[in-house]
């Protein structure tokens, strides 16, 4: 029995380890995050700007808007006019692990997707489908993030089927939200593209939950049971709610008729 | 309305326990079983989903008998903490339910609201993972986040005898959100201590 119990406990627990893309654990603080697309023409990715915006909307609805334990809400934005630097500029100076965002490419708010032809952004390879940098971070808040889709001639994105393009854009949006890569092949945030992904994996869901935890219901008048300082409200208001509940139970029993 | 409901659920749970201590309860129950979280919602492998997970769960509840047919059965449950293989993060689930029960012979049918908590904790540090054509050190979360979901619960329990029963419950998260809606299910074997006062 002891061996069985030990085995019971030992077998239960193999959870997942997601990563972030910044040391501060930064996340958007807005209630709703928009995904916009830059207006300049994408030459080599096989889709128009409008189609790219539709792909982004499909990506957020198929993946990131489906996590019950996260408060994250994303919507498709609009096609926006931006500087030509977004089409040809380099997103970072320095290495990918020590990125200093180029000031001209800083995104003021939400997420911007732009086609980009600068080979330096993709380590000189057409196999790198895109690069994402939350390049507007203030403390623990992401204010804006940039997704660059590889628009060089001969890139790998162009000939991918529609579903693959959706999952690729969804992966880059995951980086824009603050997630790093996952070590698990079934995860959307796995470093390599894998055909057939149509939903998030546990690792992705844990990551987005940690960054954007759901707190139902709104406890403006009742306090929070959150233990880590993420919530709002005061313990005193929760205790007053408990006292009200106790009074209802004690005296309510006398007032209500029996079935 | 949701804030008042939360106050009422939490208040009912803790305050009925205090009331029980004063008045005496008909049945204190402890159970052990399994929780599957968000069944069928996430990819267990590329192109496939999982409807069952092995995740030990422990529960405690007490039956506040309002009449022979109806009871109020506040309940708490908690899983064992799950630690990732590389020990960089852990996850813990717990819940607090307040169902009304209808008793019919050896069967009990339960329905009511509750709260489901997910606590995800990270130990900090980094993981070296592929990034494009090279590898990079990706930060692992440092600290905890706890989520709280309002749930709607439906279940059935069958009594083997006066001491033992088994039950199956379904909890719906985000009931009115067609994209986020998810379902947990619980299966437990329970021991009934009866009145503890």
CSV table of C-alpha atoms in Angstrom, one decimal:
chain,number,residue,atom,x,y,z
A,1,UNK,CA,0.0,0.0,0.0
A,2,UNK,CA,2.8,2.4,0.8
A,3,UNK,CA,4.5,1.6,-2.5
A,4,UNK,CA,1.3,2.2,-4.3
A,5,UNK,CA,0.7,5.5,-2.5
A,6,UNK,CA,4.2,6.6,-3.3
A,7,UNK,CA,3.7,5.7,-7.0
A,8,UNK,CA,0.4,7.5,-7.0
A,9,UNK,CA,2.1,10.7,-5.8
A,10,UNK,CA,5.2,10.3,-8.0
A,11,UNK,CA,3.2,9.7,-11.2
A,12,UNK,CA,0.9,12.7,-10.9
A,13,UNK,CA,3.1,15.6,-11.4
A,14,UNK,CA,4.7,16.7,-14.6
A,15,UNK,CA,3.8,20.2,-15.4
A,16,UNK,CA,5.0,22.7,-17.9
A,17,UNK,CA,7.7,25.3,-18.0
A,18,UNK,CA,7.0,28.3,-20.2
A,19,UNK,CA,9.4,31.2,-20.6
A,20,UNK,CA,9.2,35.0,-21.1
A,21,UNK,CA,10.9,37.3,-23.5
A,22,UNK,CA,11.9,39.9,-21.0
A,23,UNK,CA,13.3,39.7,-17.4
A,24,UNK,CA,10.6,42.0,-16.0
A,25,UNK,CA,7.7,39.7,-16.8
A,26,UNK,CA,6.2,42.7,-18.6
A,27,UNK,CA,2.7,42.4,-20.0
A,28,UNK,CA,0.1,44.8,-21.5
A,29,UNK,CA,-2.0,46.4,-18.9
A,30,UNK,CA,-4.8,47.4,-21.3
A,31,UNK,CA,-8.2,45.6,-21.1
A,32,UNK,CA,-8.3,45.0,-24.9
A,33,UNK,CA,-5.2,44.7,-27.1
A,34,UNK,CA,-5.4,45.6,-30.8
A,35,UNK,CA,-3.4,44.1,-33.6
A,36,UNK,CA,-2.7,46.6,-36.4
A,37,UNK,CA,-1.0,46.0,-39.7
A,38,UNK,CA,1.3,48.5,-41.4
A,39,UNK,CA,0.0,50.0,-44.7
A,40,UNK,CA,3.1,49.6,-46.9
A,41,UNK,CA,2.8,46.8,-49.5
A,42,UNK,CA,4.1,43.4,-48.6
A,43,UNK,CA,5.9,42.2,-51.8
A,44,UNK,CA,7.0,38.6,-51.1
A,45,UNK,CA,4.8,37.0,-48.4
A,46,UNK,CA,1.9,36.1,-50.7
A,47,UNK,CA,-0.8,38.1,-48.9
A,48,UNK,CA,-2.1,41.7,-49.0
A,49,UNK,CA,-2.2,44.0,-46.0
A,50,UNK,CA,-5.9,43.3,-45.6
A,51,UNK,CA,-5.3,39.6,-45.8
A,52,UNK,CA,-2.6,39.9,-43.2
A,53,UNK,CA,-4.9,41.7,-40.9
A,54,UNK,CA,-7.5,39.0,-41.4
A,55,UNK,CA,-4.9,36.4,-40.6
A,56,UNK,CA,-4.0,38.3,-37.4
A,57,UNK,CA,-7.7,38.4,-36.4
A,58,UNK,CA,-8.0,34.7,-37.0
A,59,UNK,CA,-4.8,34.0,-35.1
A,60,UNK,CA,-6.0,35.8,-31.9
A,61,UNK,CA,-9.5,34.2,-32.1
A,62,UNK,CA,-8.2,30.7,-32.7
A,63,UNK,CA,-5.4,30.8,-30.1
A,64,UNK,CA,-5.0,33.7,-27.6
A,65,UNK,CA,-8.7,34.6,-27.0
A,66,UNK,CA,-9.5,31.0,-25.9
A,67,UNK,CA,-7.9,30.8,-22.5
A,68,UNK,CA,-10.5,30.7,-19.7
A,69,UNK,CA,-8.0,31.4,-16.9
A,70,UNK,CA,-6.7,34.5,-18.6
A,71,UNK,CA,-8.3,37.9,-18.9
A,72,UNK,CA,-6.6,38.6,-22.2
A,73,UNK,CA,-8.8,40.1,-24.9
A,74,UNK,CA,-7.5,40.8,-28.3
A,75,UNK,CA,-9.1,42.2,-31.4
A,76,UNK,CA,-8.1,42.9,-35.0
A,77,UNK,CA,-7.3,46.6,-35.4
A,78,UNK,CA,-6.7,48.4,-38.6
A,79,UNK,CA,-4.3,49.1,-41.4
A,80,UNK,CA,-2.1,52.0,-40.2
A,81,UNK,CA,0.3,54.3,-42.0
A,82,UNK,CA,3.7,54.1,-40.6
A,83,UNK,CA,7.2,55.3,-41.4
A,84,UNK,CA,9.2,53.5,-44.1
A,85,UNK,CA,11.7,52.4,-41.4
A,86,UNK,CA,9.2,49.7,-40.5
A,87,UNK,CA,9.6,48.2,-43.9
A,88,UNK,CA,13.4,48.4,-44.2
A,89,UNK,CA,14.8,49.2,-40.8
A,90,UNK,CA,16.6,47.0,-38.3
A,91,UNK,CA,14.5,46.3,-35.2
A,92,UNK,CA,17.4,46.0,-32.7
A,93,UNK,CA,20.9,47.1,-32.4
A,94,UNK,CA,23.0,44.5,-30.6
A,95,UNK,CA,22.4,40.8,-30.5
A,96,UNK,CA,18.9,39.2,-30.3
A,97,UNK,CA,19.5,38.3,-26.6
A,98,UNK,CA,20.6,41.9,-25.9
A,99,UNK,CA,18.3,43.9,-28.0
A,100,UNK,CA,18.4,47.7,-27.9
A,101,UNK,CA,15.2,48.8,-29.8
A,102,UNK,CA,15.8,51.1,-32.7
A,103,UNK,CA,14.0,54.3,-31.7
A,104,UNK,CA,12.5,54.8,-35.2
A,105,UNK,CA,10.7,51.5,-34.9
A,106,UNK,CA,9.2,51.9,-31.4
A,107,UNK,CA,5.4,51.1,-31.4
A,108,UNK,CA,3.5,53.6,-29.3
A,109,UNK,CA,0.6,51.3,-28.4
A,110,UNK,CA,-0.8,47.8,-29.0
A,111,UNK,CA,0.8,45.4,-31.5
A,112,UNK,CA,1.9,46.4,-35.0
A,113,UNK,CA,2.6,43.8,-37.7
A,114,UNK,CA,4.8,45.0,-40.6
A,115,UNK,CA,6.5,43.3,-43.5
A,116,UNK,CA,10.2,44.0,-43.4
A,117,UNK,CA,13.0,43.2,-45.8
A,118,UNK,CA,16.1,43.9,-43.7
A,119,UNK,CA,18.1,40.7,-43.6
A,120,UNK,CA,19.8,41.6,-40.4
A,121,UNK,CA,16.5,41.1,-38.6
A,122,UNK,CA,16.4,37.4,-39.6
A,123,UNK,CA,20.0,36.5,-39.1
A,124,UNK,CA,20.4,36.6,-42.8
A,125,UNK,CA,18.2,33.6,-43.3
A,126,UNK,CA,15.0,33.1,-45.3
A,127,UNK,CA,14.1,30.2,-43.0
A,128,UNK,CA,13.4,32.7,-40.1
A,129,UNK,CA,9.8,33.6,-40.7
A,130,UNK,CA,9.6,36.6,-38.4
A,131,UNK,CA,10.9,38.5,-35.4
A,132,UNK,CA,9.1,40.2,-32.6
A,133,UNK,CA,10.2,42.7,-30.0
A,134,UNK,CA,8.0,44.3,-27.4
A,135,UNK,CA,10.0,47.5,-28.0
A,136,UNK,CA,8.0,49.9,-25.9
A,137,UNK,CA,8.3,48.6,-22.3
A,138,UNK,CA,8.0,50.8,-19.2
A,139,UNK,CA,8.8,48.8,-16.0
A,140,UNK,CA,6.4,45.8,-16.0
A,141,UNK,CA,4.2,47.2,-18.7
A,142,UNK,CA,4.3,46.5,-22.4
A,143,UNK,CA,3.0,49.6,-24.1
A,144,UNK,CA,3.7,48.5,-27.7
A,145,UNK,CA,5.2,45.6,-29.6
A,146,UNK,CA,6.4,45.1,-33.1
A,147,UNK,CA,6.1,42.0,-35.2
A,148,UNK,CA,8.2,41.9,-38.4
A,149,UNK,CA,7.3,39.4,-41.1
A,150,UNK,CA,10.2,38.3,-43.3
A,151,UNK,CA,9.4,39.9,-46.7
A,152,UNK,CA,12.7,39.1,-48.4
A,153,UNK,CA,12.5,37.3,-51.8
A,154,UNK,CA,12.4,33.6,-51.3
A,155,UNK,CA,11.1,33.6,-47.8
A,156,UNK,CA,9.5,30.6,-46.3
A,157,UNK,CA,6.2,32.3,-45.3
A,158,UNK,CA,5.0,32.9,-48.8
A,159,UNK,CA,4.2,29.3,-49.8
A,160,UNK,CA,2.9,28.1,-46.5
A,161,UNK,CA,-0.8,27.1,-46.5
A,162,UNK,CA,-3.3,29.5,-44.8
A,163,UNK,CA,-3.5,27.6,-41.6
A,164,UNK,CA,0.2,27.6,-41.2
A,165,UNK,CA,0.4,31.4,-41.8
A,166,UNK,CA,-2.2,31.8,-39.0
A,167,UNK,CA,-0.2,29.8,-36.5
A,168,UNK,CA,3.0,31.6,-37.5
A,169,UNK,CA,1.4,35.0,-36.9
A,170,UNK,CA,-0.1,33.6,-33.7
A,171,UNK,CA,3.3,32.6,-32.5
A,172,UNK,CA,4.7,36.0,-33.1
A,173,UNK,CA,1.8,37.6,-31.4
A,174,UNK,CA,2.6,35.4,-28.4
A,175,UNK,CA,6.1,37.0,-28.3
A,176,UNK,CA,4.4,40.5,-28.5
A,177,UNK,CA,2.3,39.6,-25.5
A,178,UNK,CA,5.5,38.8,-23.5
A,179,UNK,CA,6.1,35.1,-24.0
A,180,UNK,CA,9.3,33.5,-24.9
A,181,UNK,CA,9.9,30.1,-26.5
A,182,UNK,CA,8.7,26.7,-25.1
A,183,UNK,CA,10.7,23.5,-25.0
A,184,UNK,CA,7.6,21.5,-25.9
A,185,UNK,CA,6.9,20.6,-29.5
A,186,UNK,CA,3.2,20.7,-29.2
A,187,UNK,CA,3.3,24.2,-27.9
A,188,UNK,CA,2.5,27.2,-30.2
A,189,UNK,CA,5.6,28.9,-28.7
A,190,UNK,CA,7.9,26.1,-29.7
A,191,UNK,CA,10.9,27.6,-31.5
A,192,UNK,CA,10.3,25.7,-34.8
A,193,UNK,CA,7.3,25.8,-37.1
A,194,UNK,CA,5.3,22.5,-36.9
A,195,UNK,CA,2.5,21.8,-39.4
A,196,UNK,CA,-1.0,21.1,-37.9
A,197,UNK,CA,-1.1,23.3,-34.9
A,198,UNK,CA,-4.7,24.5,-34.3
A,199,UNK,CA,-4.8,25.3,-30.6
A,200,UNK,CA,-2.6,26.3,-27.7
A,201,UNK,CA,-0.8,23.7,-25.5
A,202,UNK,CA,-0.8,23.6,-21.8
A,203,UNK,CA,2.5,25.4,-21.7
A,204,UNK,CA,1.1,28.3,-23.8
A,205,UNK,CA,-2.0,28.5,-21.6
A,206,UNK,CA,0.1,28.6,-18.4
A,207,UNK,CA,2.3,31.3,-19.8
A,208,UNK,CA,-0.6,33.6,-20.9
A,209,UNK,CA,-2.4,32.9,-17.6
A,210,UNK,CA,0.6,33.9,-15.6
A,211,UNK,CA,1.0,37.2,-17.6
A,212,UNK,CA,-2.7,38.0,-17.8
A,213,UNK,CA,-4.4,36.3,-14.8
A,214,UNK,CA,-8.2,36.2,-14.8
A,215,UNK,CA,-9.8,37.6,-11.6
A,216,UNK,CA,-13.5,36.9,-11.7
A,217,UNK,CA,-15.6,38.6,-10.6
A,218,UNK,CA,-14.7,42.2,-10.4
A,219,UNK,CA,-14.2,42.7,-6.6
A,220,UNK,CA,-14.5,46.4,-6.4
A,221,UNK,CA,-16.8,46.2,-3.4
A,222,UNK,CA,-15.8,42.9,-1.9
A,223,UNK,CA,-12.1,42.6,-1.8
A,224,UNK,CA,-9.6,40.1,-3.2
A,225,UNK,CA,-8.4,36.6,-2.2
A,226,UNK,CA,-5.3,37.0,-4.3
A,227,UNK,CA,-2.3,36.1,-2.3
A,228,UNK,CA,0.4,37.7,-4.4
A,229,UNK,CA,-0.5,41.4,-4.6
A,230,UNK,CA,-1.8,41.1,-8.1
A,231,UNK,CA,-5.4,41.7,-7.1
A,232,UNK,CA,-7.3,44.8,-5.9
A,233,UNK,CA,-9.6,45.6,-3.0
A,234,UNK,CA,-8.9,45.2,0.7
A,235,UNK,CA,-9.1,42.3,3.1
A,236,UNK,CA,-11.4,44.4,5.3
A,237,UNK,CA,-14.1,44.5,2.7
A,238,UNK,CA,-13.9,40.7,2.2
A,239,UNK,CA,-14.3,40.2,6.0
A,240,UNK,CA,-17.4,42.5,5.9
A,241,UNK,CA,-18.8,40.3,3.2
A,242,UNK,CA,-18.2,37.2,5.3
A,243,UNK,CA,-20.0,38.8,8.3
A,244,UNK,CA,-23.0,39.7,6.1
A,245,UNK,CA,-23.1,36.1,4.9
A,246,UNK,CA,-23.0,34.8,8.4
A,247,UNK,CA,-25.9,37.0,9.4
A,248,UNK,CA,-27.9,35.8,6.4
A,249,UNK,CA,-27.3,32.1,7.3
A,250,UNK,CA,-28.0,32.4,11.0
A,251,UNK,CA,-31.2,34.5,10.7
A,252,UNK,CA,-32.2,33.4,7.2
A,253,UNK,CA,-32.8,29.9,8.4
A,254,UNK,CA,-35.5,31.2,10.8
A,255,UNK,CA,-37.2,33.3,8.2
A,256,UNK,CA,-37.3,31.0,5.2
A,257,UNK,CA,-40.1,28.3,5.0
A,258,UNK,CA,-39.2,24.7,5.0
A,259,UNK,CA,-39.7,22.7,1.7
B,1,UNK,CA,-24.2,41.2,-9.4
B,2,UNK,CA,-21.1,39.1,-9.8
B,3,UNK,CA,-19.4,40.9,-6.8
B,4,UNK,CA,-22.4,40.2,-4.6
B,5,UNK,CA,-22.5,36.6,-5.8
B,6,UNK,CA,-18.8,36.2,-4.8
B,7,UNK,CA,-19.5,37.8,-1.4
B,8,UNK,CA,-22.4,35.4,-0.9
B,9,UNK,CA,-20.5,32.3,-2.0
B,10,UNK,CA,-17.5,33.0,0.2
B,11,UNK,CA,-19.6,34.2,3.0
B,12,UNK,CA,-21.9,31.1,2.8
B,13,UNK,CA,-18.9,28.8,2.8
B,14,UNK,CA,-17.1,30.2,5.8
B,15,UNK,CA,-20.1,31.2,7.7
B,16,UNK,CA,-21.9,27.9,7.3
B,17,UNK,CA,-18.9,26.2,8.8
B,18,UNK,CA,-19.1,28.5,11.8
B,19,UNK,CA,-22.9,27.9,11.9
B,20,UNK,CA,-22.2,24.2,11.7
B,21,UNK,CA,-20.0,24.3,14.7
B,22,UNK,CA,-22.8,25.9,16.6
B,23,UNK,CA,-25.7,23.8,15.3
B,24,UNK,CA,-24.1,20.5,14.4
B,25,UNK,CA,-23.9,19.1,10.8
B,26,UNK,CA,-25.4,16.0,9.4
B,27,UNK,CA,-22.4,14.8,7.4
B,28,UNK,CA,-18.7,15.7,7.1
B,29,UNK,CA,-17.2,14.1,4.0
B,30,UNK,CA,-13.6,13.8,2.7
B,31,UNK,CA,-12.7,12.6,-0.7
B,32,UNK,CA,-9.8,11.7,-3.0
B,33,UNK,CA,-9.9,11.5,-6.7
B,34,UNK,CA,-8.9,13.2,-9.9
B,35,UNK,CA,-9.3,16.6,-11.6
B,36,UNK,CA,-9.0,17.2,-15.3
B,37,UNK,CA,-8.6,20.8,-16.1
B,38,UNK,CA,-10.0,22.3,-19.3
B,39,UNK,CA,-10.8,18.9,-20.8
B,40,UNK,CA,-10.3,18.9,-24.6
B,41,UNK,CA,-9.2,22.5,-24.7
B,42,UNK,CA,-5.5,22.3,-25.3
B,43,UNK,CA,-3.1,20.3,-27.5
B,44,UNK,CA,-1.6,17.3,-25.8
B,45,UNK,CA,0.3,16.8,-29.0
B,46,UNK,CA,0.3,18.5,-32.4
B,47,UNK,CA,-3.2,17.9,-33.8
B,48,UNK,CA,-4.6,16.0,-30.8
B,49,UNK,CA,-6.3,16.9,-27.5
B,50,UNK,CA,-6.7,15.3,-24.1
B,51,UNK,CA,-10.0,14.8,-22.3
B,52,UNK,CA,-8.4,13.2,-19.2
B,53,UNK,CA,-5.5,14.1,-17.1
B,54,UNK,CA,-4.1,12.3,-14.1
B,55,UNK,CA,-4.1,14.9,-11.3
B,56,UNK,CA,-4.7,13.8,-7.7
B,57,UNK,CA,-7.3,15.8,-5.9
B,58,UNK,CA,-8.5,16.0,-2.3
B,59,UNK,CA,-11.8,17.4,-1.2
B,60,UNK,CA,-13.7,18.2,2.0
B,61,UNK,CA,-17.3,19.1,2.3
B,62,UNK,CA,-20.1,19.1,4.8
B,63,UNK,CA,-23.8,18.6,4.2
B,64,UNK,CA,-26.1,21.2,5.7
B,65,UNK,CA,-29.4,19.4,5.6
B,66,UNK,CA,-32.3,21.7,5.0
B,67,UNK,CA,-34.8,19.0,4.5
B,68,UNK,CA,-34.6,15.2,3.7
B,69,UNK,CA,-34.6,16.1,0.0
B,70,UNK,CA,-32.5,19.2,-0.1
B,71,UNK,CA,-29.1,20.1,1.3
B,72,UNK,CA,-26.5,22.7,1.0
B,73,UNK,CA,-23.0,21.2,0.6
B,74,UNK,CA,-20.2,23.7,0.7
B,75,UNK,CA,-16.9,22.1,-0.5
B,76,UNK,CA,-13.2,22.8,-0.9
B,77,UNK,CA,-10.8,20.9,-3.1
B,78,UNK,CA,-7.1,21.1,-3.8
B,79,UNK,CA,-4.7,19.3,-6.1
B,80,UNK,CA,-1.2,18.2,-5.4
B,81,UNK,CA,1.2,20.8,-6.7
B,82,UNK,CA,2.7,20.0,-10.1
B,83,UNK,CA,6.3,20.8,-10.7
B,84,UNK,CA,7.8,21.0,-14.2
B,85,UNK,CA,10.4,18.5,-15.1
B,86,UNK,CA,13.2,21.1,-14.9
B,87,UNK,CA,11.7,22.4,-11.6
B,88,UNK,CA,11.5,25.9,-12.8
B,89,UNK,CA,7.7,26.3,-12.3
B,90,UNK,CA,4.8,24.7,-10.5
B,91,UNK,CA,1.0,24.8,-10.8
B,92,UNK,CA,-1.6,24.3,-8.1
B,93,UNK,CA,-5.4,24.1,-8.6
B,94,UNK,CA,-8.1,24.6,-5.9
B,95,UNK,CA,-11.8,25.3,-5.8
B,96,UNK,CA,-14.5,26.4,-3.5
B,97,UNK,CA,-18.0,25.3,-4.4
B,98,UNK,CA,-21.5,26.0,-2.9
B,99,UNK,CA,-23.9,23.6,-4.5
B,100,UNK,CA,-27.5,22.8,-3.6
B,101,UNK,CA,-28.2,19.1,-3.6
B,102,UNK,CA,-31.3,17.0,-4.2
B,103,UNK,CA,-31.3,13.6,-2.6
B,104,UNK,CA,-33.2,10.7,-4.3
B,105,UNK,CA,-32.6,7.3,-2.8
B,106,UNK,CA,-28.9,6.5,-3.1
B,107,UNK,CA,-28.3,9.3,-5.5
B,108,UNK,CA,-27.5,12.9,-4.9
B,109,UNK,CA,-27.7,15.5,-7.6
B,110,UNK,CA,-25.8,18.8,-7.2
B,111,UNK,CA,-25.9,22.1,-8.8
B,112,UNK,CA,-24.5,25.5,-7.9
B,113,UNK,CA,-21.8,28.2,-8.3
B,114,UNK,CA,-18.2,28.1,-7.2
B,115,UNK,CA,-14.7,29.5,-7.7
B,116,UNK,CA,-11.8,27.8,-9.3
B,117,UNK,CA,-8.3,29.0,-8.6
B,118,UNK,CA,-5.1,28.4,-10.6
B,119,UNK,CA,-1.8,29.3,-9.0
B,120,UNK,CA,1.2,29.3,-11.3
B,121,UNK,CA,4.6,29.9,-9.7
B,122,UNK,CA,8.0,30.4,-11.2
B,123,UNK,CA,11.4,30.1,-9.6
B,124,UNK,CA,13.2,32.6,-11.9
B,125,UNK,CA,16.4,31.9,-13.8
B,126,UNK,CA,16.6,31.2,-17.5
B,127,UNK,CA,16.2,28.4,-20.0
B,128,UNK,CA,18.5,28.1,-23.0
B,129,UNK,CA,16.3,27.4,-26.0
B,130,UNK,CA,16.5,27.7,-29.8
B,131,UNK,CA,15.9,31.1,-31.2
B,132,UNK,CA,16.1,31.4,-35.0
B,133,UNK,CA,19.5,29.9,-36.1
B,134,UNK,CA,21.0,30.2,-32.7
B,135,UNK,CA,20.1,29.7,-29.0
B,136,UNK,CA,19.2,32.3,-26.3
B,137,UNK,CA,18.6,32.4,-22.6
B,138,UNK,CA,14.9,32.9,-22.1
B,139,UNK,CA,13.8,34.2,-18.7
B,140,UNK,CA,11.7,31.9,-16.5
B,141,UNK,CA,8.9,33.6,-14.5
B,142,UNK,CA,9.9,34.8,-11.1
B,143,UNK,CA,7.0,34.8,-8.6
B,144,UNK,CA,3.4,33.7,-8.6
B,145,UNK,CA,0.1,34.6,-10.2
B,146,UNK,CA,-3.3,33.4,-9.0
B,147,UNK,CA,-6.3,33.4,-11.2
B,148,UNK,CA,-9.9,33.2,-10.0
B,149,UNK,CA,-12.7,31.9,-12.2
B,150,UNK,CA,-16.4,31.8,-11.4
B,151,UNK,CA,-17.7,28.4,-12.2
B,152,UNK,CA,-21.1,26.6,-12.6
B,153,UNK,CA,-21.0,23.1,-11.3
B,154,UNK,CA,-23.2,20.1,-12.0
B,155,UNK,CA,-22.7,16.6,-10.5
B,156,UNK,CA,-24.1,13.4,-9.4
B,157,UNK,CA,-23.1,11.2,-6.4
B,158,UNK,CA,-24.0,7.6,-5.7
B,159,UNK,CA,-23.9,6.1,-2.2
B,160,UNK,CA,-22.5,2.6,-1.8
B,161,UNK,CA,-23.4,2.5,1.8
B,162,UNK,CA,-23.6,4.9,4.7
B,163,UNK,CA,-19.8,5.4,4.8
B,164,UNK,CA,-18.7,5.4,1.1
B,165,UNK,CA,-19.8,7.2,-2.1
B,166,UNK,CA,-18.5,8.2,-5.4
B,167,UNK,CA,-19.2,11.3,-7.4
B,168,UNK,CA,-18.6,12.9,-10.7
B,169,UNK,CA,-18.8,16.7,-11.2
B,170,UNK,CA,-18.5,19.0,-14.1
B,171,UNK,CA,-17.4,22.6,-13.7
B,172,UNK,CA,-17.9,25.1,-16.4
B,173,UNK,CA,-15.6,28.2,-16.6
B,174,UNK,CA,-16.6,31.2,-18.7
B,175,UNK,CA,-20.1,29.8,-19.2
B,176,UNK,CA,-21.3,32.7,-21.3
B,177,UNK,CA,-18.1,33.2,-23.4
B,178,UNK,CA,-18.3,30.8,-26.4
B,179,UNK,CA,-14.5,31.2,-27.2
B,180,UNK,CA,-13.1,30.9,-23.7
B,181,UNK,CA,-15.7,28.4,-22.3
B,182,UNK,CA,-14.0,25.4,-20.7
B,183,UNK,CA,-14.9,22.4,-18.6
B,184,UNK,CA,-13.2,20.8,-15.7
B,185,UNK,CA,-14.3,17.4,-14.4
B,186,UNK,CA,-13.8,15.7,-11.1
B,187,UNK,CA,-14.2,12.1,-10.0
B,188,UNK,CA,-13.8,11.3,-6.3
B,189,UNK,CA,-14.3,8.5,-3.9
B,190,UNK,CA,-15.6,9.8,-0.6
B,191,UNK,CA,-15.8,8.7,3.0
B,192,UNK,CA,-18.6,10.0,5.2
B,193,UNK,CA,-17.8,10.7,8.8
B,194,UNK,CA,-21.4,11.6,9.6
B,195,UNK,CA,-22.1,14.2,12.2
B,196,UNK,CA,-18.9,15.3,13.8
B,197,UNK,CA,-20.4,17.0,16.8
